[in-house]
Coordinates of C-alpha atoms in Angstrom, one line a residue:
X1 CA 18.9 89.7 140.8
X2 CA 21.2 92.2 141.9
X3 CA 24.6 91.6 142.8
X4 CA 27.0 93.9 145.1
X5 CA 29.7 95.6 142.1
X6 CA 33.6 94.6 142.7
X7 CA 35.2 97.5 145.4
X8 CA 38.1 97.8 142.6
X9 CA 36.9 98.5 139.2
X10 CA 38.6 99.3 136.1
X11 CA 38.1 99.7 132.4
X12 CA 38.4 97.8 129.4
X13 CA 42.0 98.5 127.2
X14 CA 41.4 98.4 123.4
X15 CA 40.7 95.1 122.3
X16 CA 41.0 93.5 125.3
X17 CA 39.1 89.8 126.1
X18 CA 36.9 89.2 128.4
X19 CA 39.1 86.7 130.0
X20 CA 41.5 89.4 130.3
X21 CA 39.6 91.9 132.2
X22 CA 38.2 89.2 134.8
X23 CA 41.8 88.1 135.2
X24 CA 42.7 91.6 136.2
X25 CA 39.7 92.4 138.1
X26 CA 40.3 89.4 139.9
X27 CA 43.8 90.4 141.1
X28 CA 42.4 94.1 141.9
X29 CA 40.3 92.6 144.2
X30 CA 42.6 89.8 145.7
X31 CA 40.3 87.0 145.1
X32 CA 42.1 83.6 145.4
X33 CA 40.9 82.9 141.1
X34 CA 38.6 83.3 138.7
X35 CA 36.5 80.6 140.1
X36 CA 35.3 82.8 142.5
X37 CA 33.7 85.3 140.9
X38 CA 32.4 82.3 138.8
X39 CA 30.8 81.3 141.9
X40 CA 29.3 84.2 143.0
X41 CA 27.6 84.1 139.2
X42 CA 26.3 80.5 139.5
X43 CA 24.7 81.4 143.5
X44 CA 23.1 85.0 142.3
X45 CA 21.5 82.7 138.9
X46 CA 21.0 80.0 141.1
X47 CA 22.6 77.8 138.1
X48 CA 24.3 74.7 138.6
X49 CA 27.7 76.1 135.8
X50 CA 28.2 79.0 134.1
X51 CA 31.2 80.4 131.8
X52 CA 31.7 83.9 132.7
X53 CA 34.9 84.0 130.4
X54 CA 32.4 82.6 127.4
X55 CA 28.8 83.6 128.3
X56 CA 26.5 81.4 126.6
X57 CA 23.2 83.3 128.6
X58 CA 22.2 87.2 128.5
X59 CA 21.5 86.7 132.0
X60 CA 25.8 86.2 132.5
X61 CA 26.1 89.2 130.7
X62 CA 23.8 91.0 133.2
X63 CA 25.2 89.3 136.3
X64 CA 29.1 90.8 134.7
X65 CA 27.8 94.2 134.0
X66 CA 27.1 94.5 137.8
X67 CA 30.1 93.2 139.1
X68 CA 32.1 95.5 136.6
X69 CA 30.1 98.4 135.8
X70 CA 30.6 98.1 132.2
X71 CA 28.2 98.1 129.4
X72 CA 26.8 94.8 128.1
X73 CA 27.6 95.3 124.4
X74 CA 31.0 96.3 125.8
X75 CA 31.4 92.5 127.4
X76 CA 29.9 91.0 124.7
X77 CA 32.2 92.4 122.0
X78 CA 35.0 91.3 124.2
X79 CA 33.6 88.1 124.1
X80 CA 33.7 84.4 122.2
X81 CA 30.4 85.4 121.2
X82 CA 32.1 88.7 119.1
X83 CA 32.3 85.5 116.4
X84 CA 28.9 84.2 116.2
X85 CA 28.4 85.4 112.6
X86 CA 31.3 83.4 111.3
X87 CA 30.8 80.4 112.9
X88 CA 27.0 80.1 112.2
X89 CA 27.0 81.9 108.6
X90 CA 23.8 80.1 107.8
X91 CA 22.2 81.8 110.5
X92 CA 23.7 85.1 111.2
X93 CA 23.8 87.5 108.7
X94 CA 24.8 90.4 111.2
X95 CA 27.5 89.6 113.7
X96 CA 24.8 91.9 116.5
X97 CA 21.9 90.2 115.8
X98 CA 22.8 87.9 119.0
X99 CA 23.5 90.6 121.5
X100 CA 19.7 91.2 123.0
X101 CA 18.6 87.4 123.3
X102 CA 22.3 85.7 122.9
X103 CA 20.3 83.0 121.4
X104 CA 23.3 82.2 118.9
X105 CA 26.0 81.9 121.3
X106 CA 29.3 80.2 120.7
X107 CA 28.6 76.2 121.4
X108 CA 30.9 74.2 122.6
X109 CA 31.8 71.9 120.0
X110 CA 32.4 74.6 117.9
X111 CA 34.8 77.1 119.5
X112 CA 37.7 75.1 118.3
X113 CA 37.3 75.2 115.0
X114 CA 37.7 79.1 115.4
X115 CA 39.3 79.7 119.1
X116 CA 42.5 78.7 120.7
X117 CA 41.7 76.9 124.0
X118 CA 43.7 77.5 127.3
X119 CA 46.3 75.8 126.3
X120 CA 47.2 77.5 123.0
X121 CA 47.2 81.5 124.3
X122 CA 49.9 82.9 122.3
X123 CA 51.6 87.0 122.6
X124 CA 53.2 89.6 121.3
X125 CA 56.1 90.8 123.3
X126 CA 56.2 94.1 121.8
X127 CA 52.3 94.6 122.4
X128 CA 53.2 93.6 126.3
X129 CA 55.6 95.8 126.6
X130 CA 53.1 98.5 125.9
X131 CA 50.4 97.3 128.1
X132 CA 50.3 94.1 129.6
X133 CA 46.6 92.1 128.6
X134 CA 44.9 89.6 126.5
X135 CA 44.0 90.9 123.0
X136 CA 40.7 88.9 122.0
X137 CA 42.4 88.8 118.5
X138 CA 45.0 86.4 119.7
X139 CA 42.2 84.2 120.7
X140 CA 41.6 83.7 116.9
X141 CA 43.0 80.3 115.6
X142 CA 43.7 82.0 112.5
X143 CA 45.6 85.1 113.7
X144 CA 49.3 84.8 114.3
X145 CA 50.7 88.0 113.6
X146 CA 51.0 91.1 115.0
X147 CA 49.5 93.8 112.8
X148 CA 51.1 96.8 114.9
X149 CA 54.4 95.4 115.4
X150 CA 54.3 93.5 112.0
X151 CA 55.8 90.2 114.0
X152 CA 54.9 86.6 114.5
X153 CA 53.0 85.4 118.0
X154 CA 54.6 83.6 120.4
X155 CA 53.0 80.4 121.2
X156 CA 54.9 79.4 124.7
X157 CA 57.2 80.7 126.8
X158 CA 60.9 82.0 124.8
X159 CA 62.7 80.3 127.9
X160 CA 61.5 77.4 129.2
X161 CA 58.7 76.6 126.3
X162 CA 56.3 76.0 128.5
X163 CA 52.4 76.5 127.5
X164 CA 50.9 79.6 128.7
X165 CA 47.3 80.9 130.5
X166 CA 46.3 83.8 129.5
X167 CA 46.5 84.8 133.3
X168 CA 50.7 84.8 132.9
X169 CA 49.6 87.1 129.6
X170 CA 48.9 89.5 131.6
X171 CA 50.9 89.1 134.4
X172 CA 53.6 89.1 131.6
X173 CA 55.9 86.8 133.2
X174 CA 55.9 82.6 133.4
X175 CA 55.5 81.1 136.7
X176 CA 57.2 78.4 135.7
X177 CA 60.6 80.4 135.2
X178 CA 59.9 83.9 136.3
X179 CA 60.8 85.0 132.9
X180 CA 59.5 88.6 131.7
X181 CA 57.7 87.6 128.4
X182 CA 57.5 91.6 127.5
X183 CA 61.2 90.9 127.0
X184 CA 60.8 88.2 124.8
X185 CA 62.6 88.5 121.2
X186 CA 60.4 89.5 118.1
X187 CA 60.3 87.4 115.3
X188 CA 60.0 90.1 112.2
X189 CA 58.0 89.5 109.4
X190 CA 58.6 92.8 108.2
X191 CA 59.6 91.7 105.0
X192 CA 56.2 89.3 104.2
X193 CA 54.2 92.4 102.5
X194 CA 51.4 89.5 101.8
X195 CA 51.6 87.8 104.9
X196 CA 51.0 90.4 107.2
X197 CA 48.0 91.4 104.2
X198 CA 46.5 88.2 104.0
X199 CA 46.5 88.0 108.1
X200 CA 44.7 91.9 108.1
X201 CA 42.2 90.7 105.8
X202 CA 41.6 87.6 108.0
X203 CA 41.1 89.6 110.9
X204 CA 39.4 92.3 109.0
X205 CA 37.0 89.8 108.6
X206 CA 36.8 87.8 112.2
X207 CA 36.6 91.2 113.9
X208 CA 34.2 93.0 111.3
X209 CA 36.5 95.7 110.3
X210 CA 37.6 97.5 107.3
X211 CA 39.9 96.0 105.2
X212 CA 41.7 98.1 102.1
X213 CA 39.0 97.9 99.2
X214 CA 41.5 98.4 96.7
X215 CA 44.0 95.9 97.9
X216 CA 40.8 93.3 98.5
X217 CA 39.1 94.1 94.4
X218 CA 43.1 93.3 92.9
X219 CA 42.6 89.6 94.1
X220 CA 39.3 88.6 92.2
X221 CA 38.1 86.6 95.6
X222 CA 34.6 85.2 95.0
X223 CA 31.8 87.7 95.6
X224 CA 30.8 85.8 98.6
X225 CA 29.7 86.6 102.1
X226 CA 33.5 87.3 104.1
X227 CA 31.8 84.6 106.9
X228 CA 31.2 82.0 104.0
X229 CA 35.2 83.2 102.7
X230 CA 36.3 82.6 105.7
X231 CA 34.3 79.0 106.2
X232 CA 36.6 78.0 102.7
X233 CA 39.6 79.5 103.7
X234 CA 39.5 77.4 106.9
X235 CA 38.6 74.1 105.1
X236 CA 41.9 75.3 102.8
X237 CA 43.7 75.6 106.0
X238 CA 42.6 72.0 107.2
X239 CA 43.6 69.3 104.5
X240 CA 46.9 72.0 103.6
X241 CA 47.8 71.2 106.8
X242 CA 47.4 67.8 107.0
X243 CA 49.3 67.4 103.2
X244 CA 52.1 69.8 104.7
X245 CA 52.9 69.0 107.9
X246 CA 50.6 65.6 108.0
X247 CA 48.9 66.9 111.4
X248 CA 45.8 64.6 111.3
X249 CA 42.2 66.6 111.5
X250 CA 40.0 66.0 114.4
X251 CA 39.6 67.3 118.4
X252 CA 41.9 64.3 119.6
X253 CA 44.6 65.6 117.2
X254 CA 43.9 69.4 118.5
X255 CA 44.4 67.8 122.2
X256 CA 48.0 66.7 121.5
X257 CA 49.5 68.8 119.0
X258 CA 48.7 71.4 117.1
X259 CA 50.7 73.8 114.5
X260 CA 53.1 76.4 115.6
X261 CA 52.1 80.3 114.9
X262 CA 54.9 79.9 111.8
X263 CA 53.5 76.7 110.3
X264 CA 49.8 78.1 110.6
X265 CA 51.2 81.7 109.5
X266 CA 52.2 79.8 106.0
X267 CA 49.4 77.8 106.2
X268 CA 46.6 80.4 106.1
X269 CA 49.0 82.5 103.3
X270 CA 48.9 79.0 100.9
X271 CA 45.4 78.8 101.6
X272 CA 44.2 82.4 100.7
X273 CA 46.3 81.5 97.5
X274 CA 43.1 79.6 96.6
X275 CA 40.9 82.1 96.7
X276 CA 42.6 84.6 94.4
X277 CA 41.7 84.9 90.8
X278 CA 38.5 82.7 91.3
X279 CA 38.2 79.6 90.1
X280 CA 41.8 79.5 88.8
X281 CA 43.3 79.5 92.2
X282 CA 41.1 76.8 93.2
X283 CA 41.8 74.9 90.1
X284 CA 45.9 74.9 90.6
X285 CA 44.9 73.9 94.2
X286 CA 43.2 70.7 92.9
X287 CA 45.8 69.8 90.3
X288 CA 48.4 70.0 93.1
X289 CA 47.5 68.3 95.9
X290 CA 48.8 65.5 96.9
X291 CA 47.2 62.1 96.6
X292 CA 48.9 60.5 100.1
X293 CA 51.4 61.0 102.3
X294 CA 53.8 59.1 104.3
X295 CA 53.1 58.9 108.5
X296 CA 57.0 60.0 109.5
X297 CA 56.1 57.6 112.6
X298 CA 54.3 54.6 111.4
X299 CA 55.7 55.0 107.8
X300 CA 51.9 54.0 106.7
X301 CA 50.2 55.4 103.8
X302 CA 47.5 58.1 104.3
X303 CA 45.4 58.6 100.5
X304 CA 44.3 62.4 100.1
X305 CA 43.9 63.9 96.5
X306 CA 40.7 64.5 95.3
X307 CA 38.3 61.7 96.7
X308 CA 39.7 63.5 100.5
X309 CA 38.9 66.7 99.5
X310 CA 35.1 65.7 98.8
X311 CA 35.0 63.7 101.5
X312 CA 36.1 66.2 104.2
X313 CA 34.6 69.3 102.7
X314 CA 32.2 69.1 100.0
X315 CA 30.1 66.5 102.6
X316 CA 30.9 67.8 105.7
X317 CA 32.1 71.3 106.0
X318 CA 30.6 73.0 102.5
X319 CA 27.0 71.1 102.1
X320 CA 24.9 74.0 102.7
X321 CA 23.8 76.0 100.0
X322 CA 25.8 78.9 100.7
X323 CA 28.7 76.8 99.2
X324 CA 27.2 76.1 95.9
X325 CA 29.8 78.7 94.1
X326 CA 32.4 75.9 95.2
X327 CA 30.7 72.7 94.7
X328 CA 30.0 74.2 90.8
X329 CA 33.8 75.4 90.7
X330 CA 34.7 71.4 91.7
X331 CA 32.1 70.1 89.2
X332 CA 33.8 72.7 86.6
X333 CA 37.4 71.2 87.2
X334 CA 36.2 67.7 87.2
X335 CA 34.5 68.2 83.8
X336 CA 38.0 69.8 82.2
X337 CA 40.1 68.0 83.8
X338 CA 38.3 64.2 81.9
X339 CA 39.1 65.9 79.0
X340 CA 42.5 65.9 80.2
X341 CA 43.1 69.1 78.2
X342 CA 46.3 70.4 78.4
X343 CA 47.2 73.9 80.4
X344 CA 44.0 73.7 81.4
X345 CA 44.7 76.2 84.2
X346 CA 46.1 79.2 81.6
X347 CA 42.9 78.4 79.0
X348 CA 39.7 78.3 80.8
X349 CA 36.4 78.8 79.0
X350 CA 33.5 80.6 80.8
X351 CA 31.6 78.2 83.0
X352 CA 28.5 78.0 81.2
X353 CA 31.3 76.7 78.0
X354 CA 31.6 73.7 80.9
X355 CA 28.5 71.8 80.0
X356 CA 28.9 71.9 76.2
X357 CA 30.7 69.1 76.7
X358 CA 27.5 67.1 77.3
X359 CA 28.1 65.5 80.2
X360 CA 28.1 66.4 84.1
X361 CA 29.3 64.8 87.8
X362 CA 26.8 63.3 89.4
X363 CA 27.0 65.0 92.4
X364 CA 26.1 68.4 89.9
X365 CA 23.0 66.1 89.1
X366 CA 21.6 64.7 92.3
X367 CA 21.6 68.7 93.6
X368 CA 20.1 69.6 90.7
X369 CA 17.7 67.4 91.0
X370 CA 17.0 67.3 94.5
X371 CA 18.2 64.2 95.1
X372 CA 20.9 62.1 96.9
X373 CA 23.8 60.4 95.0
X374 CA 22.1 56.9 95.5
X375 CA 19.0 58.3 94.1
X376 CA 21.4 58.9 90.7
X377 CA 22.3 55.8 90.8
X378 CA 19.3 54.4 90.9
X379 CA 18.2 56.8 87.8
X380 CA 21.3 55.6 86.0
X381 CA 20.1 51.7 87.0
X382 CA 16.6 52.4 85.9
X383 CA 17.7 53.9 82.1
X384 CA 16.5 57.5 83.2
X385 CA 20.4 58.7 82.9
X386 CA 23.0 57.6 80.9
X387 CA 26.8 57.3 81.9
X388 CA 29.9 58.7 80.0
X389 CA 30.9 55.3 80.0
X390 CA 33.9 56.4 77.5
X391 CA 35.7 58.7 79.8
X392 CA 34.8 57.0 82.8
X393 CA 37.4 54.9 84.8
X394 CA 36.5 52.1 86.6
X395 CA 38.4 52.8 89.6
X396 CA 37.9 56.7 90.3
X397 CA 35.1 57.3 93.3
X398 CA 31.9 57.8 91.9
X399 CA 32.0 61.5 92.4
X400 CA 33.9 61.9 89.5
X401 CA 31.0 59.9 87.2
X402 CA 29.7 61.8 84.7
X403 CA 25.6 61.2 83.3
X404 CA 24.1 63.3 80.0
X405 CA 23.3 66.7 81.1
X406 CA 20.1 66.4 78.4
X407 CA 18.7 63.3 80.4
X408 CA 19.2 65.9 83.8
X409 CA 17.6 68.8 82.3
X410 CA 14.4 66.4 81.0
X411 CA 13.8 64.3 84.0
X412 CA 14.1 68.1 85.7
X413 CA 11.3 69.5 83.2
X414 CA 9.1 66.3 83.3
X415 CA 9.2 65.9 87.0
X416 CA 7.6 69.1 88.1
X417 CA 4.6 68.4 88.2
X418 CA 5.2 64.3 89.8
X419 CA 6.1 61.0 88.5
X420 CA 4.1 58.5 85.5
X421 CA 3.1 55.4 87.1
X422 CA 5.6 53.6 84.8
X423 CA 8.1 55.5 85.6
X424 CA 7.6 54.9 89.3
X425 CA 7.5 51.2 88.5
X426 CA 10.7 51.2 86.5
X427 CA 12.5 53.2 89.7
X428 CA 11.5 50.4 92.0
X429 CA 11.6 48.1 89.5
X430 CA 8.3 46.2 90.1
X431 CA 5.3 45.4 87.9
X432 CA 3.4 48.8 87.4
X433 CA 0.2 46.5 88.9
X434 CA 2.0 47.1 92.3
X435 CA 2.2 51.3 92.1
X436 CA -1.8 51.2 92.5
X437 CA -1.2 49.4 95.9
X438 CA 1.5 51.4 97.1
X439 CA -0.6 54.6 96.5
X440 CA -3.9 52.8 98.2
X441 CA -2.1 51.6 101.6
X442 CA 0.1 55.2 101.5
X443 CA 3.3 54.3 101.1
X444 CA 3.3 56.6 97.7
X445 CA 1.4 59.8 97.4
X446 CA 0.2 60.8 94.8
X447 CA 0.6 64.3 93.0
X448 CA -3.5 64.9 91.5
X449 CA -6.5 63.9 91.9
X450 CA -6.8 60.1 92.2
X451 CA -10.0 60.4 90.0
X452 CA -7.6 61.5 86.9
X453 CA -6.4 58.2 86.6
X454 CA -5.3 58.8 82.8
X455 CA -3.0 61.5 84.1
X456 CA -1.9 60.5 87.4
X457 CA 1.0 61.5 89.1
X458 CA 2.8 60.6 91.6
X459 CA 4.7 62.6 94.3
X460 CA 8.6 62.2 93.2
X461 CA 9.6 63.5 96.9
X462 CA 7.4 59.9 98.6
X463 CA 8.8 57.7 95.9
X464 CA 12.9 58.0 96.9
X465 CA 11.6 58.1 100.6
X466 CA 9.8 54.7 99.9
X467 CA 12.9 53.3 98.3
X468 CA 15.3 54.5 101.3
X469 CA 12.7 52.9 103.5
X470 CA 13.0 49.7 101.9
X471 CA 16.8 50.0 101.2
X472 CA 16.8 51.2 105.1
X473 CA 18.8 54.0 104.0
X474 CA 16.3 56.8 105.8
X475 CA 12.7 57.5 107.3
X476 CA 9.9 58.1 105.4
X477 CA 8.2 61.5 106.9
X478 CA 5.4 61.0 108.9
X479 CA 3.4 63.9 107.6
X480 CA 0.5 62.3 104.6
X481 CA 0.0 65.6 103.3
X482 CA 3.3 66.4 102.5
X483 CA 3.5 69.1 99.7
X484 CA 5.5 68.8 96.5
X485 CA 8.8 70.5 96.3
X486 CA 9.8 72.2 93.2
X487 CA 13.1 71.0 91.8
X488 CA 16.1 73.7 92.3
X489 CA 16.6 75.8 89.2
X490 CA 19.7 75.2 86.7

């Protein structure tokens, strides 16, 4: 493939976007749009659609560095895929490790969560009047300050309020009204010290720069990867958003309205709060937010408090691993906070004080364990744990269900090396006659040799897929020689 480079070239400013350059490249060279040199793209890959303003292939990257005689790690640092690392934490540990094979491209369904889309391109006036571009900073959903002129972003046009396209960016003007949007007033924020700190560190983070040290070590933020900080902090930003200003999560609510650069500016400040001073910043968080709001429109009732912040980001957004350090913070406030002891926030014991209480969530147990929440339940059914029935309330979700941290720690200790065949027949709850069958038409496995009958074991891991098979909860695996997987460490 080689493809004939653009007559008028021209160089990338500092921190300019991709989209940015082709926009001006394309005006250089008096091409009727962008589409055109997206054309030429698809014809010289012979692919049916490609995004030359987000390159998902290294072969786009190649067909771009032709046109425009720029280096490839240039382009791809001006890219949507600059942010791989912090979208896909669990895969990227290095922010370049995608830049040979571009394996670990931005997918579609993600970019939201972390990019504006064309219809959210927001400016700085000031930074326009210096040179007129695209900064791939203000493509960040997150960043809504200028650091150089210390001012908010505009989100629309100061006239007419029209959305922009990052093509009138740079032309600096609307075509809507002709107005000059270098000429647009400032909005100072000269006087938020924090703000302007807190968005620094953000970006700091997003665009993998340095950030002060000093300032960073005086807030006690979790020793945590910045991609997994950041993965919290926009979590923080969602259900604060939704308590505050009662914009609804979800793509369809990004579609038709979405917060202005002030609201999100706030937003992002509240929700670094949380971080600072680890766990106590989380814990005011928990004790503060609100259990519902009122729909200003349909004057219907919307329940948040605790049981949303589980739902919508301890299961969903924080269930990997890397998010442990939260889940064990939640756990932590959910023990104190039974014990309804008072100031709780200004008199914290250590965390390991936590569990001399004697009791823990469930949701502590079943990952301790290795197991899902219905799999505690059924423990808790079958005798193996015992509830806190005392400082349990009947109508609080069962996340906040405590069971004997001794039972946990035994059944954790005794089910290393596989199940009794009574126990086994006390989980299922059937005659312990029927466990030999099971094991003979392979619906158990066993954990030793079948010849050691007074010691057999069985596999703990093919017992709960069983019983989700026969609740029709899940799928058993279809592997028979499944090995046994340790239980996760306390």
């Amino acid at each position: 493939m080689t493809l004939r480079p653009f007559l008028n070239r021209t160089s990338l400013y500092p921190g300019e976007s991709l989209q940015s350059l082709l926009t001006r490249l394309v005006k250089l060279n008096v091409y009727p749009s962008l589409r055109t040199v997206q054309d030429i793209v698809q014809v010289a890959l012979e692919k049916p659609y490609v995004s030359i303003e987000r390159p998902r292939d290294i072969d786009v990257l190649q067909a771009l560095f032709e046109l425009t005689g720029i280096d490839k790690e240039q382009l791809f640092l001006a890219s949507a895929n600059r942010f791989v690392a912090i979208a896909r934490p669990e895969q990227f540990a290095d922010p370049f490790e995608v830049k040979t094979s571009m394996t670990g491209v931005m997918d579609r369904w993600r970019i939201g969560d972390y990019l504006r889309n064309d219809s959210q391109v927001v400016f700085c006036p000031d930074c326009l009047k210096e040179e007129p571009y695209h900064r791939l900073d203000w493509s960040l959903f997150a960043s809504v300050a200028c650091l150089t002129h210390r001012c908010l972003l505009h989100d629309r046009c100061p006239e007419c309020k029209k959305k922009l396209s990052i093509a009138e960016v740079v032309g600096a003007q609307c075509s809507s009204c002709r107005s000059n949007l270098a000429a647009a007033p400032t909005i100072d924020l000269e006087e938020d010290d924090f703000g302007l700190s807190v968005q620094n560190i953000i970006r700091s983070w997003l665009m993998h720069q340095p950030a002060d040290p000093k300032f960073i070590s005086s807030l006690d933020l979790p020793n945590e990867p910045e991609a997994i900080l950041f993965q919290v902090l926009s979590g923080l930003y969602r259900v604060l958003k939704q308590a505050k200003y009662q914009f609804r999560d979800g793509w369809h609510s990004r579609m038709i309205v979405s917060p202005t650069p002030r609201q999100t500016y706030d937003l992002f400040t509240m929700a670094f709060k949380v971080l600072m001073h680890w766990p106590f910043g989380w814990f005011d968080f928990l004790d503060n937010y609100p259990k519902y709001y009122i729909d200003k429109r349909s004057q219907r009732r919307h329940n948040l408090g605790l049981n949303y912040i589980y739902r919508s980001l301890l299961e969903q957004r924080w269930k990997s691993e890397q998010f442990e350090f939260v889940r064990a913070a939640f756990d932590h406030y959910l023990i104190l906070r039974h014990e309804e002891l008072p100031g709780f926030t200004k008199h914290l014991p250590g965390y390991n004080d936590s569990f001399r209480i004697g009791f823990v969530t469930m949701d502590w147990a079943a990952r301790t364990l290795g197991v899902s929440s219905k799999i505690i339940m059924t423990l808790v059914n079958a005798g193996f744990l015992r509830l806190d029935e005392q400082n349990y309330p009947g109508r609080n979700p069962w996340f906040m269900r405590r069971v004997s941290l001794e039972d946990v720690i035994n059944l954790h200790e005794q089910w290393q090396s596989g199940c009794l065949p009574s126990e086994v027949a006390q989980i299922l709850n059937v005659p312990e006659v029927i466990i030999d069958d099971l094991v003979r038409h392979g619906y158990i496995l066993t954990a030793n040799d079948m010849s050691e009958k007074s010691s057999l074991r069985i596999d703990r891991d093919s017992v709960f897929e069983f019983l989700a098979e026969a609740r029709g909860t899940g799928r058993r695996s279809k592997s028979q020689n499944k090995s046994i997987s340790k239980l996760p460490d306390l």
